[in-house]
Coordinates of C-alpha atoms in Angstrom, one line a residue:
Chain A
X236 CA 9.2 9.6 -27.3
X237 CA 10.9 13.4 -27.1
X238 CA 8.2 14.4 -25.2
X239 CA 8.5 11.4 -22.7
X240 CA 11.7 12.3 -22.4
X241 CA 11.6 16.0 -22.2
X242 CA 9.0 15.3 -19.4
X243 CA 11.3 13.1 -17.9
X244 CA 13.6 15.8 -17.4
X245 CA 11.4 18.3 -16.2
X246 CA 10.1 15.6 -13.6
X247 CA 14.1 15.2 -12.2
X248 CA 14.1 18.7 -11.8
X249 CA 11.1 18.8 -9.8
X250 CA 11.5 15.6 -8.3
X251 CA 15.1 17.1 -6.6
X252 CA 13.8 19.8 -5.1
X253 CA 10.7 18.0 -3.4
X254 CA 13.4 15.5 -2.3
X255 CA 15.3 18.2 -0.8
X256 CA 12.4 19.4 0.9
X257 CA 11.5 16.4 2.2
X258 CA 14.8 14.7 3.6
X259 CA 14.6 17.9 6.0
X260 CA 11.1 16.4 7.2
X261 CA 11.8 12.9 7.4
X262 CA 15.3 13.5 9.5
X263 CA 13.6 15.8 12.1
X264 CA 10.5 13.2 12.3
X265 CA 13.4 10.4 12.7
X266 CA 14.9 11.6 15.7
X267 CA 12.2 13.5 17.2
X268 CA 9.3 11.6 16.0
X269 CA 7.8 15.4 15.4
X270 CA 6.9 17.0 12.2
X271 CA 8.6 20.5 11.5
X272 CA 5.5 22.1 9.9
X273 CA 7.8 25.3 9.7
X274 CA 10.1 23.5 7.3
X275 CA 8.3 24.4 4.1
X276 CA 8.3 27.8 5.4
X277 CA 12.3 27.8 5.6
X278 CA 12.5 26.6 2.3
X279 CA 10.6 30.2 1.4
X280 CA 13.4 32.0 3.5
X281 CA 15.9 30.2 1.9
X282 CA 14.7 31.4 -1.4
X283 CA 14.4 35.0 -0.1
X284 CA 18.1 34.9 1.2
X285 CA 18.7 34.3 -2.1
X286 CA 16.8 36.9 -3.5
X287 CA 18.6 39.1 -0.6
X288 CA 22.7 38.1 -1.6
X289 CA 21.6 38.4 -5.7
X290 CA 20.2 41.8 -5.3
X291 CA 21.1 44.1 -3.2
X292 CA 25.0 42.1 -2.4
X293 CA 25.0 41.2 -6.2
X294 CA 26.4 37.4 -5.2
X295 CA 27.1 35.1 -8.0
X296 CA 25.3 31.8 -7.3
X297 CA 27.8 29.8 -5.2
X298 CA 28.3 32.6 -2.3
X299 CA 24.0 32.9 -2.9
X300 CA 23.6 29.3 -2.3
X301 CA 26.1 29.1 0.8
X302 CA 24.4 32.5 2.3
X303 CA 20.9 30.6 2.1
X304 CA 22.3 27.5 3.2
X305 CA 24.3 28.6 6.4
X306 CA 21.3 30.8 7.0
X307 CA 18.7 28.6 6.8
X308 CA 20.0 26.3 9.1
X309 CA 20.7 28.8 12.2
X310 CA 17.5 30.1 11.7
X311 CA 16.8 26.1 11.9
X312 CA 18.8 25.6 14.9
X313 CA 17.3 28.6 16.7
X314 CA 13.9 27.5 16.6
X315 CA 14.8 24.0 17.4
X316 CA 16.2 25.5 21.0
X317 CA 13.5 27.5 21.6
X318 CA 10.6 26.9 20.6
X319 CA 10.9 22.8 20.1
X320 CA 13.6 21.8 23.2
X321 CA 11.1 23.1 25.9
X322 CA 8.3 20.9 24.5
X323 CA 10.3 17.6 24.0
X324 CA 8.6 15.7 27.0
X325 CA 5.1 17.4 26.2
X326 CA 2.6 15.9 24.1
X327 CA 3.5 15.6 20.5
X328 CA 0.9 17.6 19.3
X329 CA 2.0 20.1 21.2
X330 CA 5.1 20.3 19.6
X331 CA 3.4 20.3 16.2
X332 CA 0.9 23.5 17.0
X333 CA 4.1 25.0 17.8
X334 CA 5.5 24.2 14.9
X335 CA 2.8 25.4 12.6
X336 CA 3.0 28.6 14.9
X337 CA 6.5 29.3 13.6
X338 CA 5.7 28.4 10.1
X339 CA 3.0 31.3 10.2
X340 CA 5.6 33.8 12.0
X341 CA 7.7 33.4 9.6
X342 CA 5.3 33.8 6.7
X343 CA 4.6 36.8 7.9
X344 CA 7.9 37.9 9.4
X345 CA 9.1 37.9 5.8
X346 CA 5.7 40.2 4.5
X347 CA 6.7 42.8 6.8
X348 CA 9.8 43.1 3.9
X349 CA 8.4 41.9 1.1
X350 CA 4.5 42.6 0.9
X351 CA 4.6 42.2 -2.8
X352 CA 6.2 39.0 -5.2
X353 CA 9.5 39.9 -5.7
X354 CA 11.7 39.1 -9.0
X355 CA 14.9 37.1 -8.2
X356 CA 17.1 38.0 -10.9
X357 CA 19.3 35.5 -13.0
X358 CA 22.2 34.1 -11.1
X359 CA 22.8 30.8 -14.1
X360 CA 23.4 32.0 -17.4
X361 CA 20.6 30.1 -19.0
X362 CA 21.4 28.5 -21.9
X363 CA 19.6 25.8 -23.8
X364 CA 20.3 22.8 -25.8
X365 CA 18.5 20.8 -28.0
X366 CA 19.5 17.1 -27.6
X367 CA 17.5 15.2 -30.1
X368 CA 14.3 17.0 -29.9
X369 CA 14.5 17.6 -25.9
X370 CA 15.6 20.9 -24.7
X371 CA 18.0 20.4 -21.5
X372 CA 18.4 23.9 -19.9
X373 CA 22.2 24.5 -17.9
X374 CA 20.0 25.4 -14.8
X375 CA 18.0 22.4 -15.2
X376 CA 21.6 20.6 -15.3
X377 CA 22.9 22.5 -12.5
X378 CA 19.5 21.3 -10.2
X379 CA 19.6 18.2 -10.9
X380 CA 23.3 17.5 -10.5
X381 CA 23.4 19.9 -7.3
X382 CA 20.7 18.0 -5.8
X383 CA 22.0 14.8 -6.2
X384 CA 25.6 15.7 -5.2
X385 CA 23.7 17.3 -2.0
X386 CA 21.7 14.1 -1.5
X387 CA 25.2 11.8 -2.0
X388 CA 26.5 13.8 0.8
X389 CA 24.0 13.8 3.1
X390 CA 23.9 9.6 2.4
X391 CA 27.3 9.6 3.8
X392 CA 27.2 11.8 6.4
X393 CA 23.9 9.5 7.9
X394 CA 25.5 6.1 6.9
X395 CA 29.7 6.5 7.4
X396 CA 30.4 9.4 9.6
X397 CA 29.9 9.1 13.8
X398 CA 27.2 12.2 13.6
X399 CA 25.2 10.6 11.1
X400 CA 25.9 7.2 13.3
X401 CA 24.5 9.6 16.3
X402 CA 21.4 10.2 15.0
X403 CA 20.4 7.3 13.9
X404 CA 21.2 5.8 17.0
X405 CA 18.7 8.7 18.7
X406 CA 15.7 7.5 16.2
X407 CA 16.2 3.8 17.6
X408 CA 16.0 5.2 21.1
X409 CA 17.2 8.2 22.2
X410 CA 17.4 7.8 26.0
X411 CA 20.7 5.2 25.9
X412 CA 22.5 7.8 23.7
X413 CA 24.0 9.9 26.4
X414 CA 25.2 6.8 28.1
X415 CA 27.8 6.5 24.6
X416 CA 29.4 9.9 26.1
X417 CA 27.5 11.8 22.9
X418 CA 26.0 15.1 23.5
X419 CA 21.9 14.2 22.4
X420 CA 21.1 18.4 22.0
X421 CA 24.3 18.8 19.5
X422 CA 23.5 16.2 17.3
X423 CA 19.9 17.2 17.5
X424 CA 20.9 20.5 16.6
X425 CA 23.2 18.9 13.8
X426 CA 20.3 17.0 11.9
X427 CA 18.1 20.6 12.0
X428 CA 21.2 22.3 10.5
X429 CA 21.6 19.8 7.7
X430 CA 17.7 18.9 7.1
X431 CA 17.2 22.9 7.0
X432 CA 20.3 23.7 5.1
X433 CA 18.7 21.2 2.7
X434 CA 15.5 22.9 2.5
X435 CA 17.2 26.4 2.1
X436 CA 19.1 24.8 -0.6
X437 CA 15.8 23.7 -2.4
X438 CA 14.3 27.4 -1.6
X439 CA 17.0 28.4 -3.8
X440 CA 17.2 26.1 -6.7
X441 CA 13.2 27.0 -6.5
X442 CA 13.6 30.8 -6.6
X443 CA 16.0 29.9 -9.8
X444 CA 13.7 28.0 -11.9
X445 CA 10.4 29.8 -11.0
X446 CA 11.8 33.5 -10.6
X447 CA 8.5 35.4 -9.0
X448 CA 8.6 34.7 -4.8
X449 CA 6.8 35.7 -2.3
X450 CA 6.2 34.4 1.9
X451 CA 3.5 32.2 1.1
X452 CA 5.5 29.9 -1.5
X453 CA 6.5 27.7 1.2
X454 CA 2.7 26.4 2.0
X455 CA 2.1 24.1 -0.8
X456 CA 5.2 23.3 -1.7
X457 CA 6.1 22.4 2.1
X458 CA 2.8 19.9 2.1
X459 CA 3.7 18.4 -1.1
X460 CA 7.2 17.6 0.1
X461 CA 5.7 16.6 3.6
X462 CA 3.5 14.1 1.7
X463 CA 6.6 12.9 0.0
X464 CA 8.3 12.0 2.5
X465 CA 5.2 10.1 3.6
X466 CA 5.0 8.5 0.9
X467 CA 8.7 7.3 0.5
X468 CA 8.3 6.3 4.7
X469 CA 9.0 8.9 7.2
X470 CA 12.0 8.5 9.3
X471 CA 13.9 7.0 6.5
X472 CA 16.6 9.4 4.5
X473 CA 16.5 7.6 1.0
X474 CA 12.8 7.3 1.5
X475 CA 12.1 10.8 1.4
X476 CA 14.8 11.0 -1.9
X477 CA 12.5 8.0 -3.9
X478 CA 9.1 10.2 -2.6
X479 CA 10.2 13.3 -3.5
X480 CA 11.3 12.0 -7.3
X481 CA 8.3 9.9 -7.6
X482 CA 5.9 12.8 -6.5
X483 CA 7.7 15.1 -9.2
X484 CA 7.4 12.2 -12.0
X485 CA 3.4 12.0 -11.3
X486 CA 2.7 15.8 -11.0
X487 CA 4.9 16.2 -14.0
X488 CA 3.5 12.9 -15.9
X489 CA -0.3 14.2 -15.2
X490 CA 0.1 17.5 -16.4
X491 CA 1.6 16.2 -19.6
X492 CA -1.7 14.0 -20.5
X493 CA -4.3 15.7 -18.6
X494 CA -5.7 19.8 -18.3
X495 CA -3.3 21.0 -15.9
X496 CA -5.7 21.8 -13.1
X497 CA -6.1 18.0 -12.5
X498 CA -2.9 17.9 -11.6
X499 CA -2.6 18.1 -7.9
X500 CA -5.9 16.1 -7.5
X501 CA -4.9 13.0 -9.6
X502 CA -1.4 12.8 -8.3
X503 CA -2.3 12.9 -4.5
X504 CA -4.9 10.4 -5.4
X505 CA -2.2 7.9 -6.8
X506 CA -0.5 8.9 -3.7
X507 CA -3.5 8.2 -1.0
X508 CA -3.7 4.4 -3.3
X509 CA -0.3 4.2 -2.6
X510 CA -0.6 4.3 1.1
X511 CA -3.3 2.6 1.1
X512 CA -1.2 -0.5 0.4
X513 CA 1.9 0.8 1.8
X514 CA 0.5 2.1 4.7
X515 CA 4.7 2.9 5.8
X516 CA 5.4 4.3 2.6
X517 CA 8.2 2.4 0.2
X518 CA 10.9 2.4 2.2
X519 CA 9.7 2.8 5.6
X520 CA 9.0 -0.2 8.0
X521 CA 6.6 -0.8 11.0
X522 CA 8.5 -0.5 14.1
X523 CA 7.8 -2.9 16.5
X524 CA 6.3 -1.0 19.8
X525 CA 8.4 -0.9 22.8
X526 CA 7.4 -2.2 26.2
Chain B
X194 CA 39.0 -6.8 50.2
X195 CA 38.8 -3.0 49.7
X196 CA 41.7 -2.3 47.4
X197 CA 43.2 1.6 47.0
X198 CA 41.5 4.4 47.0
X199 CA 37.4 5.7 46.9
X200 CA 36.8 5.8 43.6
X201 CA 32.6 6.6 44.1
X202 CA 31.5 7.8 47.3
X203 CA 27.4 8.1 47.3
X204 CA 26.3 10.3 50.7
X205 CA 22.6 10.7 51.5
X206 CA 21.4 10.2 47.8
X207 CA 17.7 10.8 47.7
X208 CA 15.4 10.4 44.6
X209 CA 12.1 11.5 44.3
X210 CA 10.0 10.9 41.3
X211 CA 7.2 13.4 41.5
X212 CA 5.7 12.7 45.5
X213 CA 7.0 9.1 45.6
X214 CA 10.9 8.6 47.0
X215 CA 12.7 5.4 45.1
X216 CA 15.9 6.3 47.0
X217 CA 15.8 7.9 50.8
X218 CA 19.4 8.7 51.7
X219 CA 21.9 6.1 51.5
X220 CA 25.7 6.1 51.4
X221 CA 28.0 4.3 50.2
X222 CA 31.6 4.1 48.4
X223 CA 32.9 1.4 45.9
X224 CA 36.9 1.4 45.9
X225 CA 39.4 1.3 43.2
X226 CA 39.7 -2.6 41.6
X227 CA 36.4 -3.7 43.2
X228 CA 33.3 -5.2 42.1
X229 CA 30.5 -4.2 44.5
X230 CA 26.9 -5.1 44.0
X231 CA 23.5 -3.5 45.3
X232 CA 21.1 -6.3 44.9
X233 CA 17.5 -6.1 45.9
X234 CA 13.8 -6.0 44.7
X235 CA 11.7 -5.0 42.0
X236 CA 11.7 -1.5 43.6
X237 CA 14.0 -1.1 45.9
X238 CA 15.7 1.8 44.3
X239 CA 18.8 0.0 42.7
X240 CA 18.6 1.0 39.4
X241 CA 17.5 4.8 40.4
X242 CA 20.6 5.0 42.3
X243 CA 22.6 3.6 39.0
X244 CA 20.4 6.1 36.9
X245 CA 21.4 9.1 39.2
X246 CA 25.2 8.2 39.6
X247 CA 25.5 8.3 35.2
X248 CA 23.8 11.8 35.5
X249 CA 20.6 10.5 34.0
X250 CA 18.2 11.6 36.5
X251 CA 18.5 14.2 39.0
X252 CA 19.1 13.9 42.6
X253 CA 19.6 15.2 46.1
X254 CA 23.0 14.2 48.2
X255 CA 26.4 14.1 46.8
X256 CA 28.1 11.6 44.4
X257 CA 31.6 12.4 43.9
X258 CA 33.5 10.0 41.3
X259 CA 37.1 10.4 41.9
X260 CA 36.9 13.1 44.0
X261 CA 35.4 15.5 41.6
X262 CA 31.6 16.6 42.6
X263 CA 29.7 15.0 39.6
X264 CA 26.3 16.9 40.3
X265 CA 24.7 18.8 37.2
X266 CA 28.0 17.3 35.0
X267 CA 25.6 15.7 32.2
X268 CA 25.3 12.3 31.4
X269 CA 27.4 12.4 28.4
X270 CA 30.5 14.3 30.1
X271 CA 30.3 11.6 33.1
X272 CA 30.9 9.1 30.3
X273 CA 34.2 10.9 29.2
X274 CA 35.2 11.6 32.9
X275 CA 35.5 7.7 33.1
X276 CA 31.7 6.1 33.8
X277 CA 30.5 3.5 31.3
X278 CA 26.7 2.1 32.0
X279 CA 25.4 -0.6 30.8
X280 CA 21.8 0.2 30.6
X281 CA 18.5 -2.1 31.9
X282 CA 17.7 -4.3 29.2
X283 CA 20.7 -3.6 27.2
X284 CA 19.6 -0.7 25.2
X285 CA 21.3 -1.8 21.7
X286 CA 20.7 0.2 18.5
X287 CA 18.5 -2.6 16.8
X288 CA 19.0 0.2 13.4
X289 CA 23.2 0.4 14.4
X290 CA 25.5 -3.0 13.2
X291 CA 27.4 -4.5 15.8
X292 CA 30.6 -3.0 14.7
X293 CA 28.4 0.8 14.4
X294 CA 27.1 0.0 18.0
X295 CA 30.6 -0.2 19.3
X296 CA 31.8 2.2 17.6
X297 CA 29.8 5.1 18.9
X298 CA 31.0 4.3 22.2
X299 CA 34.1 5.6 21.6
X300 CA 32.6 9.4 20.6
X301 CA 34.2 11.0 23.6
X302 CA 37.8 9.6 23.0
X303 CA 40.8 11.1 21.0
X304 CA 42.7 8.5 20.5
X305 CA 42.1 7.0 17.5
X306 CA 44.5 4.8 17.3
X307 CA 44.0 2.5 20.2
X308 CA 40.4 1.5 18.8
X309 CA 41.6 -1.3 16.8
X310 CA 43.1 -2.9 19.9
X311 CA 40.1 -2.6 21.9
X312 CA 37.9 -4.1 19.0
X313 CA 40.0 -7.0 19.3
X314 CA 39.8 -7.1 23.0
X315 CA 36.0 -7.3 22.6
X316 CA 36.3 -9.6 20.1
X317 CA 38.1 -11.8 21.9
X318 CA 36.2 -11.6 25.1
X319 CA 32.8 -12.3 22.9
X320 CA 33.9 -13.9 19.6
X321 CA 30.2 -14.1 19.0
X322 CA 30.1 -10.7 18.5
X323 CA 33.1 -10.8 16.2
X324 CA 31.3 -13.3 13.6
X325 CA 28.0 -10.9 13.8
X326 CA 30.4 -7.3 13.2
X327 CA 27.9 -6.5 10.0
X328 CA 24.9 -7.8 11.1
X329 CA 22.1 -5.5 13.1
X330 CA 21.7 -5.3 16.5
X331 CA 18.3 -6.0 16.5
X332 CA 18.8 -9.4 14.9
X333 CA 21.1 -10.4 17.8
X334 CA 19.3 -12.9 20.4
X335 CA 19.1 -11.8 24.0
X336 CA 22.6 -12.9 25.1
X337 CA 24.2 -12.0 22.3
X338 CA 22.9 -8.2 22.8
X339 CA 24.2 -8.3 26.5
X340 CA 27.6 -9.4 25.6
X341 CA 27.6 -6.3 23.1
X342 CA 26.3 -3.9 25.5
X343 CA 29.3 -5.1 27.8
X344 CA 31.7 -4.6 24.8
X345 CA 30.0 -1.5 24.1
X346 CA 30.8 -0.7 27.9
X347 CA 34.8 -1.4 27.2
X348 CA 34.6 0.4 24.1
X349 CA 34.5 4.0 26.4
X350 CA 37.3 2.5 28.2
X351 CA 35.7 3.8 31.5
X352 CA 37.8 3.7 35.1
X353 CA 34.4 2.1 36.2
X354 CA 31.4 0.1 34.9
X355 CA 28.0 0.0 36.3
X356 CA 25.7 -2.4 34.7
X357 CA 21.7 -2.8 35.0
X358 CA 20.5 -5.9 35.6
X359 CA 22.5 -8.0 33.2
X360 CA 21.1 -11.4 33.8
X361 CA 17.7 -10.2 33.0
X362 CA 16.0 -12.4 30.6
X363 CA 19.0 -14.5 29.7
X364 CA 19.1 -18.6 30.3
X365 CA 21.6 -19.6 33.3
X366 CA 24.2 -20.8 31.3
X367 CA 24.4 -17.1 29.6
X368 CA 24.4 -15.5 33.0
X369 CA 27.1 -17.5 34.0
X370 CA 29.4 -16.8 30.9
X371 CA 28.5 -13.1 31.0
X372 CA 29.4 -13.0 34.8
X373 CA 31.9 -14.5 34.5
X374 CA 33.7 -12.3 31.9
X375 CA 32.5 -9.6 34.6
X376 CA 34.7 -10.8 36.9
X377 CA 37.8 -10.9 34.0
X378 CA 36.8 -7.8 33.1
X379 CA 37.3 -6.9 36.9
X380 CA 40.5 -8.5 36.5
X381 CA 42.0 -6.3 33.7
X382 CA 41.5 -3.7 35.6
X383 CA 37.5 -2.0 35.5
X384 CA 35.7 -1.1 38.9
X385 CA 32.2 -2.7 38.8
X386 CA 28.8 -1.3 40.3
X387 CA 26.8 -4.1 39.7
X388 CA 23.0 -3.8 40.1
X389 CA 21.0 -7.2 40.5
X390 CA 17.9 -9.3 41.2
X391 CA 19.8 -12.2 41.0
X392 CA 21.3 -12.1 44.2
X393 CA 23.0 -15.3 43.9
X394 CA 25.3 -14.8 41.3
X395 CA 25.6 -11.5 41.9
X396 CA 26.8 -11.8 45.7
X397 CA 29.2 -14.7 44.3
X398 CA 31.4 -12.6 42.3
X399 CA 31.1 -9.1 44.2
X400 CA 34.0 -8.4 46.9
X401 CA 31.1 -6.1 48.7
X402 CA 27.3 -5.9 48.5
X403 CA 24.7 -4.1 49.9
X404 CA 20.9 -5.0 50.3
X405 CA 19.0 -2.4 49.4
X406 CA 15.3 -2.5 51.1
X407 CA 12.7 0.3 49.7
X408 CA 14.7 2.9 49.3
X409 CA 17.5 2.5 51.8
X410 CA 20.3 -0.2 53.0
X411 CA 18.9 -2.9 54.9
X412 CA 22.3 -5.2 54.7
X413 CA 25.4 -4.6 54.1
X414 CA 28.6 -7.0 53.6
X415 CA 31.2 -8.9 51.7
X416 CA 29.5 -11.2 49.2
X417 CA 30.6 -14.5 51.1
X418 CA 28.8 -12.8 53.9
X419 CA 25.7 -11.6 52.8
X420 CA 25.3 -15.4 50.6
X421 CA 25.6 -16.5 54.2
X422 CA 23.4 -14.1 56.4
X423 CA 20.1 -15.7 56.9
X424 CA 18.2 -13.2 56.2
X425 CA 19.6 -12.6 52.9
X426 CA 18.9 -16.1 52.1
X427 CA 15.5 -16.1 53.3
X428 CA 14.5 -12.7 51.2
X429 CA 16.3 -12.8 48.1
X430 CA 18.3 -16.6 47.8
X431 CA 15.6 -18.5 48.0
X432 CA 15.6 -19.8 51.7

């Protein structure tokens, strides 16, 4: 039971930061109906920013995690002007081979600096607990919590405020929204600076928990978050939350019962059965094709 | 029946898409308090000419609204400057509630606390829409979605409101009730630009209309004379 439960824990703290990931994904693909294959790639410069601020500005964690944030998304909003605006009436494939073109500059914009891993050194005085038989780390606390707090707000920016009203209104159909008197570029430009910030948030709650980085980190983790939000229906913001918890809870739950290298292969097959009969994912719906 | 001042003046408004010409040149002005229709068919460059005036789709000529050149303003900024559209085939966030859908039309205005008065004025003009406030857009039938992309329309509190083919689709008895709430609409106030197929009802509530023909004006008149030009009737009021 301890180890369900300690399990359990590690799976939340996994689970937030592939639901982080993935809520950048799934509000890009719902108002641009484009997947930002550079987005796991930001989450790795997010977690170098943080390296940056902890060691050589020696930042406690809140100005880190602010730095990364704020950096991430211009970075985010930069690309989306110019190298994702130009396309938006070309082919969306197009606008994918783009995007996978500035995943890879950045990958190796970043080994230019940092050809080897580099150490990110301890922002969170880690201590540990044992709670009857489960050990609850602070950092693990301070992941979770910061996660969810992240994801609250983010749920009430899309569902109360007029920007998060914006954009979904541009996922439903974004040629009437100029005719409301709203500016479609700056609330496109909004939803990459909060769905980046997001992933430069994850990037470094990542660099945190697993201390060694380096510019590739972003790969696998990106697709795994990417499949996530699949999985919990792209487009849809609480989707993406439920995929990204429920892809942490399998990896996590495998690795507890089976030899760890079956991990990745037994999870994504639970996932491919899942779409299989959810061909939308959980959350997400068929939309009904315009004529 | 003109009444005050230009408020839009069209001259020589030409729009190409790609090699083919929708709109070749034509001029007109629509004039403080009036309700002016282009009718027209399938084709004849009605709703291009609505598109371009909103600052949807680029064009050649000038449009000035108010007096102010409103070439390369963008769409959202004509909005503000006093220009609400109702799009063809109503454009309503299916995803958005009725009270969301109304609501983001007012993202250009400051003052806050007029809103509540204009709900109500939408409300009362289409208590319909005031029972469904919570309920999606998407759910709404056809009438009810034109009477809330009308509201939506007031909700900007334009000078001026052009509308797309609002009788498209509906049953008569909907046309009638929505035209005529164009007309109090009118009333209170709004200049129309009303683009139609139905040139019937159209041409009975406009003060002015003008026939547009492939691209340019082919007719032009007050609505009692246009309903009464035989070759009107014969083209577009059924004989």
């Amino acid at each position: 039971m301890t180890y369900i439960l300690q399990q359990g824990l590690n799976s939340l703290q996994l689970g937030s930061i592939y639901a982080l990931i993935a809520l950048g994904y799934t509000m890009v693909y719902g108002i641009l109906t484009m997947i930002n294959f550079a987005h796991g790639d930001l989450f790795m410069v997010g977690a170098f920013l943080c390296f940056l601020a902890a060691t050589f500005l020696h930042l406690p964690f809140v100005p880190t995690l602010l730095i990364a944030m704020i950096g991430v998304a211009l970075i985010g909003v930069v690309i989306e002007r110019f190298a994702y605006k130009p396309l938006r009436q070309a082919p969306r494939v197009s606008a994918i081979i783009t995007a996978l073109g500035v995943g890879i500059f950045l990958e190796n914009f970043t080994l230019v600096f940092a050809p080897y891993p580099q150490h990110v050194p301890t922002l969170i005085k880690n201590t540990t607990w044992v709670i009857g038989g489960v050990s609850v780390s602070s950092l693990q606390l301070i992941i979770i919590a910061l996660s969810l707090v992240l994801m609250v707000l983010l749920d009430f920016i899309v569902r109360k405020t007029m920007v998060g009203m914006a954009m979904r209104a541009i996922s439903w159909d974004k040629t009437i929204v100029p005719l409301m008197g709203i500016p479609l570029n700056l609330v496109i430009s909004a939803t990459f600076a909060i769905g980046t910030s997001l992933g430069g948030a994850a990037g470094v709650m990542y660099a945190l928990a697993f201390p060694v980085i380096d510019p590739y980190m972003g790969i696998m983790i990106g697709w795994k978050a990417f499949i996530a939000a699949v999985v919990g229906g792209i487009g849809n913001i609480r989707g993406a939350m439920i995929g990204g918890f429920i892809l942490g809870g399998v990896e996590i739950l495998v690795a507890a019962f089976l030899p760890s290298t079956y991990r990745d292969f037994v999870a994504f097959t639970l996932l491919l059965i899942l779409l299989i009969f959810r061909p939308y994912g959980i959350l997400g719906k068929p939309r009904p094709q315009k004529v | 029946m003109s009444q005050g001042n230009v408020l839009l003046s069209i001259r020589d408004l030409t729009i190409s898409y790609g090699n083919i010409m929708a709109v070749k040149g034509i001029s007109f002005d629509v004039y403080e308090g009036e309700i002016v229709t282009l009718i027209g068919a399938n084709g004849a460059g009605k709703s291009s000419t609505l598109r371009g005036v909103s600052g949807l789709i680029p064009y050649k000529g000038v449009i000035t609204f108010q007096g102010q050149d409103m070439k390369s303003i963008p769409a959202d900024k004509i909005v503000a400057m006093g220009i609400a559209q109702v799009p063809e085939g109503r454009g309503i966030f299916g995803n958005l509630t009725v009270l969301e859908n109304l609501k983001l039309a007012t993202w250009s205005r400051k003052d806050k606390h007029e809103f509540p008065k204009d709900y109500q004025r939408v409300f009362d003009i289409f208590p319909r829409l005031s029972e469904r406030q919570g309920q999606l857009g998407g759910t709404l039938s056809g009438g009810e979605q034109q009477m809330l992309a009308v509201g939506r329309a007031l909700m900007s509190r334009g000078k001026m409101m052009l509308l797309d083919e609002p009788s498209m689709g509906l049953a008569p008895v909907l046309v009638r009730e929505i035209f005529s709430v164009l007309r109090e609409i009118n009333q209170a106030g709004t200049t129309i630009l009303l683009v139609e197929q139905n040139a019937n009802m159209a041409l009975r509530i406009a003060s002015r209309g003008y026939v547009l023909e492939t691209g340019v004006i082919a007719h032009t008149g007050t609505g009692q004379k246009l309903l009464g030009d035989p070759r009107v009737k014969e083209a577009y009021l059924g004989g």
